[in-house]
Tab-separated table of C-alpha atoms and ligand atoms in Angstrom:
chain	number	residue	atom	x	y	z
V	73	MET	CA	-1.984	3.955	12.635
V	74	LYS	CA	-1.664	1.047	15.087
V	75	ASN	CA	-0.993	1.599	18.803
V	76	ILE	CA	2.770	1.556	19.415
V	77	LEU	CA	2.238	0.161	22.912
V	78	ASN	CA	1.028	-3.071	21.266
V	79	ALA	CA	3.940	-3.296	18.822
V	80	PRO	CA	5.750	-6.657	19.047
V	81	PHE	CA	9.133	-4.931	19.369
V	82	VAL	CA	7.906	-2.891	22.389
V	83	GLU	CA	6.473	-6.068	23.932
V	84	GLU	CA	9.776	-7.883	23.379
V	85	MET	CA	11.761	-5.050	24.980
V	86	LYS	CA	9.440	-5.057	27.999
V	87	LYS	CA	9.772	-8.805	28.461
V	88	THR	CA	13.536	-8.827	28.002
V	89	CYS	CA	14.097	-5.985	30.501
V	90	SER	CA	11.830	-7.674	33.068
V	91	ASN	CA	13.546	-11.034	32.636
V	92	MET	CA	16.982	-9.486	33.020
V	93	TYR	CA	15.869	-7.538	36.071
V	94	ARG	CA	14.399	-10.632	37.723
V	95	LEU	CA	17.601	-12.573	37.071
V	96	GLY	CA	19.400	-9.910	39.106
V	97	TRP	CA	21.607	-8.856	36.209
V	98	ASP	CA	20.361	-5.267	35.983
V	99	GLU	CA	20.166	-3.541	39.326
V	100	ARG	CA	18.999	0.082	39.470
V	101	ASN	CA	19.760	1.574	36.009
V	102	GLY	CA	22.375	-1.086	35.231
V	103	GLY	CA	22.378	-2.417	31.679
V	104	ASN	CA	21.053	-1.156	28.355
V	105	ILE	CA	19.616	-2.554	25.123
V	106	SER	CA	19.574	-1.344	21.520
V	107	TYR	CA	17.522	-3.156	18.891
V	108	MET	CA	17.504	-2.211	15.199
V	109	LEU	CA	13.959	-2.145	13.848
V	110	ASP	CA	12.488	-2.694	10.420
V	111	GLU	CA	11.449	0.691	8.978
V	112	ALA	CA	8.294	-0.656	7.305
V	113	GLU	CA	7.199	-2.270	10.574
V	114	VAL	CA	7.775	0.948	12.572
V	115	ALA	CA	5.778	2.892	9.942
V	116	GLU	CA	2.687	0.863	10.902
V	117	TYR	CA	2.861	2.515	14.352
V	118	LEU	CA	4.574	5.902	13.944
V	119	ASP	CA	4.590	8.770	11.449
V	120	LEU	CA	8.233	8.611	10.382
V	121	GLY	CA	8.095	12.266	9.292
V	122	ASN	CA	7.305	13.424	12.814
V	123	VAL	CA	10.577	14.074	14.654
V	124	ILE	CA	9.870	14.997	18.305
V	125	ARG	CA	13.375	16.371	18.897
V	126	THR	CA	16.962	15.690	17.865
V	127	ILE	CA	19.691	14.428	20.199
V	128	PRO	CA	23.406	14.602	19.315
V	129	THR	CA	25.519	11.453	19.776
V	130	GLY	CA	29.036	12.909	19.785
V	131	PHE	CA	30.406	10.372	17.302
V	132	ASP	CA	30.075	9.432	13.660
V	133	ALA	CA	27.674	6.619	12.845
V	134	THR	CA	27.537	7.239	9.076
V	135	PRO	CA	27.093	3.524	8.166
V	136	LEU	CA	23.861	3.562	10.198
V	137	ILE	CA	22.267	6.696	8.661
V	138	GLY	CA	18.494	6.191	8.376
V	139	LYS	CA	18.481	3.120	10.649
V	140	ILE	CA	15.878	3.055	13.406
V	141	PHE	CA	16.569	1.665	16.887
V	142	ILE	CA	14.584	1.150	20.051
V	143	VAL	CA	16.954	1.936	22.939
V	144	THR	CA	16.703	1.963	26.734
V	145	GLY	CA	17.026	5.409	28.310
V	146	THR	CA	19.944	6.589	30.401
V	147	GLY	CA	19.353	6.413	34.139
V	148	LYS	CA	16.232	4.306	33.598
V	149	TYR	CA	15.575	1.120	35.549
V	150	PHE	CA	14.926	-2.171	33.690
V	151	LYS	CA	12.489	-2.919	36.510
V	152	ASN	CA	10.224	-0.066	35.312
V	153	VAL	CA	10.220	-0.636	31.547
V	154	GLU	CA	7.279	-3.034	31.624
V	155	ASP	CA	4.912	-0.568	33.352
V	156	ASP	CA	6.057	2.606	31.613
V	157	PRO	CA	7.739	1.913	28.261
V	158	GLU	CA	7.194	5.430	26.906
V	159	ASN	CA	9.370	7.024	29.610
V	160	ASN	CA	12.013	4.332	29.813
V	161	LEU	CA	12.475	3.540	26.110
V	162	GLY	CA	12.947	5.629	22.989
V	163	ILE	CA	12.744	5.003	19.261
V	164	ILE	CA	15.386	6.978	17.414
V	165	ARG	CA	16.626	7.258	13.823
V	166	ILE	CA	20.208	8.082	12.882
V	167	ALA	CA	19.953	11.422	11.052
V	168	LYS	CA	21.515	12.255	7.693
V	169	ASP	CA	24.573	13.880	9.308
V	170	GLY	CA	25.457	10.568	11.036
V	171	THR	CA	26.091	12.329	14.356
V	172	THR	CA	22.558	13.216	15.432
V	173	THR	CA	19.558	11.076	16.304
V	174	GLU	CA	15.926	11.926	15.607
V	175	LEU	CA	13.540	10.965	18.381
V	176	LEU	CA	10.388	9.381	16.929
V	177	TRP	CA	8.817	8.123	20.167
V	178	GLY	CA	9.554	7.757	23.887
V	179	TYR	CA	11.911	9.396	26.440
V	180	ARG	CA	8.708	11.246	27.304
V	181	ASP	CA	10.098	12.977	30.392
V	182	GLY	CA	12.821	14.663	28.315
V	183	GLY	CA	15.330	11.835	28.730
V	184	LYS	CA	17.716	10.387	26.173
V	185	PHE	CA	19.343	7.137	25.114
V	186	THR	CA	21.738	5.180	27.342
V	187	SER	CA	25.113	6.680	28.218
V	188	GLU	CA	26.585	3.560	26.603
V	189	PHE	CA	25.174	4.521	23.203
V	190	PRO	CA	28.679	4.906	21.683
V	191	ALA	CA	29.550	1.275	22.555
V	192	HIS	CA	26.160	0.126	21.286
V	193	LEU	CA	26.218	1.852	17.897
V	194	MET	CA	29.900	1.138	17.319
V	195	SER	CA	29.219	-2.523	18.163
V	196	HIS	CA	26.294	-2.572	15.714
V	197	MET	CA	28.584	-1.210	13.010
V	198	ALA	CA	31.266	-3.804	13.773
V	199	ARG	CA	28.857	-6.763	13.945
V	200	LEU	CA	27.036	-5.731	10.739
V	201	GLU	CA	30.358	-5.947	8.882
V	202	VAL	CA	30.656	-9.586	10.001
V	203	ASP	CA	26.961	-10.542	10.065
V	204	PRO	CA	24.393	-8.470	8.121
V	205	LYS	CA	21.610	-10.085	10.185
V	206	ASN	CA	22.846	-8.591	13.485
V	207	ARG	CA	20.199	-6.319	15.032
V	208	VAL	CA	20.674	-6.410	18.802
V	209	VAL	CA	23.298	-5.277	21.314
V	210	ILE	CA	22.750	-5.877	25.029
V	211	HIS	CA	24.880	-4.618	27.907
V	212	SER	CA	24.303	-6.116	31.358
V	213	HIS	CA	25.884	-6.750	34.781
V	214	PRO	CA	25.259	-10.509	35.271
V	215	THR	CA	26.230	-11.518	38.800
V	216	ASN	CA	28.434	-14.543	38.194
V	217	ILE	CA	30.251	-13.201	35.143
V	218	LEU	CA	31.124	-10.180	37.273
V	219	ALA	CA	32.126	-12.323	40.276
V	220	MET	CA	34.373	-14.415	38.032
V	221	ASN	CA	36.203	-11.238	36.956
V	222	TYR	CA	37.647	-10.965	40.482
V	223	VAL	CA	38.951	-14.505	40.832
V	224	HIS	CA	39.900	-15.549	37.296
V	225	GLU	CA	42.634	-14.201	35.033
V	226	LEU	CA	41.193	-11.763	32.478
V	227	ASP	CA	42.854	-13.545	29.598
V	228	GLU	CA	40.613	-14.333	26.608
V	229	LYS	CA	41.975	-17.828	26.025
V	230	LYS	CA	41.990	-18.865	29.700
V	231	PHE	CA	38.620	-17.274	30.505
V	232	THR	CA	36.947	-18.873	27.464
V	233	HIS	CA	38.542	-22.247	28.162
V	234	THR	CA	37.286	-22.228	31.749
V	235	LEU	CA	33.733	-21.382	30.609
V	236	TRP	CA	33.777	-24.046	27.876
V	237	GLU	CA	34.626	-26.623	30.558
V	238	MET	CA	31.630	-25.628	32.718
V	239	CYS	CA	28.707	-26.768	30.525
V	240	THR	CA	28.720	-29.122	27.576
V	241	GLU	CA	26.820	-26.675	25.341
V	242	CYS	CA	29.145	-23.713	25.825
V	243	ILE	CA	31.541	-24.400	22.959
V	244	VAL	CA	28.547	-24.857	20.666
V	245	ILE	CA	26.820	-21.608	21.758
V	246	PHE	CA	29.923	-19.381	21.805
V	247	PRO	CA	32.529	-21.212	19.689
V	248	GLU	CA	34.407	-17.978	18.933
V	249	GLY	CA	35.014	-17.491	22.673
V	250	ILE	CA	34.818	-14.406	24.849
V	251	GLY	CA	36.534	-11.085	24.166
V	252	ILE	CA	37.803	-9.216	27.215
V	253	LEU	CA	38.573	-5.555	27.860
V	254	PRO	CA	40.476	-4.474	30.971
V	255	TRP	CA	38.728	-2.128	33.399
V	256	MET	CA	38.060	1.102	31.528
V	257	LEU	CA	36.052	4.237	32.161
V	258	CYS	CA	32.562	3.579	30.771
V	259	GLY	CA	30.035	5.793	28.982
V	260	ASN	CA	32.423	7.347	26.440
V	261	ASN	CA	33.657	6.925	22.876
V	262	ASP	CA	36.965	5.259	23.855
V	263	ILE	CA	35.313	2.241	25.449
V	264	GLY	CA	33.000	2.216	22.422
V	265	TYR	CA	35.921	1.942	19.981
V	266	ALA	CA	37.579	-0.751	22.123
V	267	THR	CA	34.342	-2.755	22.356
V	268	ALA	CA	33.690	-2.503	18.625
V	269	GLU	CA	37.199	-3.716	17.849
V	270	LYS	CA	36.544	-6.849	19.912
V	271	MET	CA	33.099	-7.243	18.302
V	272	HIS	CA	34.759	-8.022	14.965
V	273	ASP	CA	35.884	-11.337	16.467
V	274	PHE	CA	33.450	-11.998	19.332
V	275	ARG	CA	29.705	-11.664	19.996
V	276	VAL	CA	30.382	-11.565	23.743
V	277	VAL	CA	32.758	-8.995	25.220
V	278	VAL	CA	33.448	-8.768	28.951
V	279	TRP	CA	34.141	-5.315	30.352
V	280	GLY	CA	36.575	-6.044	33.195
V	281	MET	CA	34.979	-5.571	36.650
V	282	HIS	CA	31.885	-4.042	35.037
V	283	GLY	CA	29.762	-6.440	32.990
V	284	VAL	CA	29.238	-7.868	29.552
V	285	TYR	CA	28.200	-6.958	26.006
V	286	GLY	CA	26.395	-9.419	23.782
V	287	ALA	CA	25.309	-9.114	20.140
V	288	GLY	CA	22.976	-11.131	17.963
V	289	LYS	CA	20.247	-11.228	15.354
V	290	ASP	CA	17.323	-10.823	17.760
V	291	LEU	CA	16.575	-10.289	21.453
V	292	ASP	CA	16.021	-13.988	22.149
V	293	GLU	CA	19.302	-15.086	20.644
V	294	THR	CA	21.329	-12.313	22.298
V	295	PHE	CA	19.692	-12.829	25.688
V	296	GLY	CA	20.262	-16.598	25.356
V	297	LEU	CA	23.922	-16.033	24.537
V	298	ILE	CA	24.524	-13.952	27.677
V	299	GLU	CA	22.390	-16.390	29.684
V	300	THR	CA	24.617	-19.289	28.608
V	301	VAL	CA	27.821	-17.450	29.526
V	302	GLU	CA	26.297	-16.446	32.870
V	303	LYS	CA	25.234	-20.051	33.583
V	304	ALA	CA	28.780	-21.283	32.911
V	305	ALA	CA	30.180	-18.520	35.146
V	306	GLN	CA	27.732	-19.605	37.860
V	307	ILE	CA	28.953	-23.212	37.689
V	308	PHE	CA	32.502	-21.897	37.924
V	309	MET	CA	31.683	-19.772	40.972
V	310	LEU	CA	29.845	-22.664	42.646
V	311	THR	CA	32.826	-24.982	42.199
V	312	ALA	CA	35.916	-22.723	42.177
V	313	HIS	CA	36.606	-23.254	45.887
V	314	LEU	CA	36.069	-27.043	45.749
V	315	PRO	CA	38.489	-29.741	44.631
V	316	ARG	CA	37.875	-30.388	40.922
V	317	ILE	CA	37.708	-34.108	40.248
V	318	ASN	CA	36.025	-34.070	36.815
V	319	THR	CA	36.123	-31.823	33.777
V	320	ILE	CA	35.279	-31.775	30.078
V	321	ARG	CA	38.622	-32.561	28.455
V	322	ASP	CA	39.969	-30.710	25.412
V	323	ASP	CA	39.570	-33.759	23.176
V	324	GLU	CA	35.904	-33.886	24.245
V	325	LEU	CA	35.448	-30.165	23.515
V	326	ARG	CA	36.957	-30.783	20.067
V	327	THR	CA	34.602	-33.741	19.496
V	328	LEU	CA	31.634	-31.580	20.499
V	329	ALA	CA	32.558	-28.663	18.262
V	330	GLU	CA	33.127	-30.974	15.316
V	331	ALA	CA	29.893	-32.927	15.883
V	332	PHE	CA	27.910	-29.649	15.902
V	333	GLY	CA	29.887	-28.246	12.969
V	334	VAL	CA	30.819	-24.956	14.679
V	335	ASP	CA	33.807	-22.827	13.739
V	336	TYR	CA	35.568	-22.687	17.106
V	337	ARG	CA	38.735	-20.962	18.316
V	338	LYS	CA	41.108	-23.919	18.087
V	339	ASP	CA	43.885	-21.815	19.626
V	340	PHE	CA	41.756	-21.456	22.795
V	341	LEU	CA	42.187	-25.186	23.499
V	342	ASP	CA	45.409	-26.431	25.114
K	31	13P	P1	22.662	3.948	31.504
K	31	13P	O1	21.673	4.168	32.616
K	31	13P	O2	23.170	5.237	30.930
K	31	13P	O3	22.089	3.023	30.429
K	31	13P	O4	23.946	3.237	32.104
K	31	13P	C1	23.850	2.012	32.753
K	31	13P	C2	25.113	1.227	32.705
K	31	13P	O5	25.077	0.023	32.836
K	31	13P	C3	26.379	1.934	32.486
K	31	13P	O6	27.386	1.056	32.123
K	32	ZN	ZN1	27.055	-0.995	32.861
């Protein structure tokens, strides 16, 4: 059996958490990540018959029965994942009843998966219906996306349109736009259902006055997606109080989307 601490997926989680922490997106225990793993790959590092303990989820994840995820722990700091992955991360499998998880590794101090697990697993289920390659869901509190929530209308069309205007690549990276939920109580099934509903149409969902969810096929792609939205929000915040004398016009956005062959939300242009 190989050493789990050298597994590429543990390394990737460590690097992603450290990068997000250093970007200032994940203060204290802010943010969480879930990453669906390949069973055969995990079996090189762990005895899949050895369940350390079971942890109930409080919702039905039947479509994910048998799937294995590496997930950040609740109350754990992204800052600390790199030095102590076994306490701050866990590898869990969705049990046969669909409502319990089997801990295969991690959460060594008796901890459990993120309090946002409902939104994560429900988002995985929603994204997998649209894109069978989806494996990652990331929740984060990026500074400028959050700042923009206080000074920009939380309207999906207007918010997306503003971000598309901020960097030439935006419409190419997130052509389907940004889904938005109003402020809601977090850490429960209701916000999970609401997030998953948006995830049918969007890979990025803003939680009003809280943060953002992103989904994608791997950690790099999902991180890069949030990074691009955050960069656009930063340009907006750096310029919002200044007279605007230039912009990317709608006909230019259309030209861009067509040149790159992306299926964009035409109704989000004026
Ligand atoms: P957890 O510590 O439970 O992952 O919660 C962090 C967070 O960002 C809540 O929205
Ligand atoms: Zn949060």
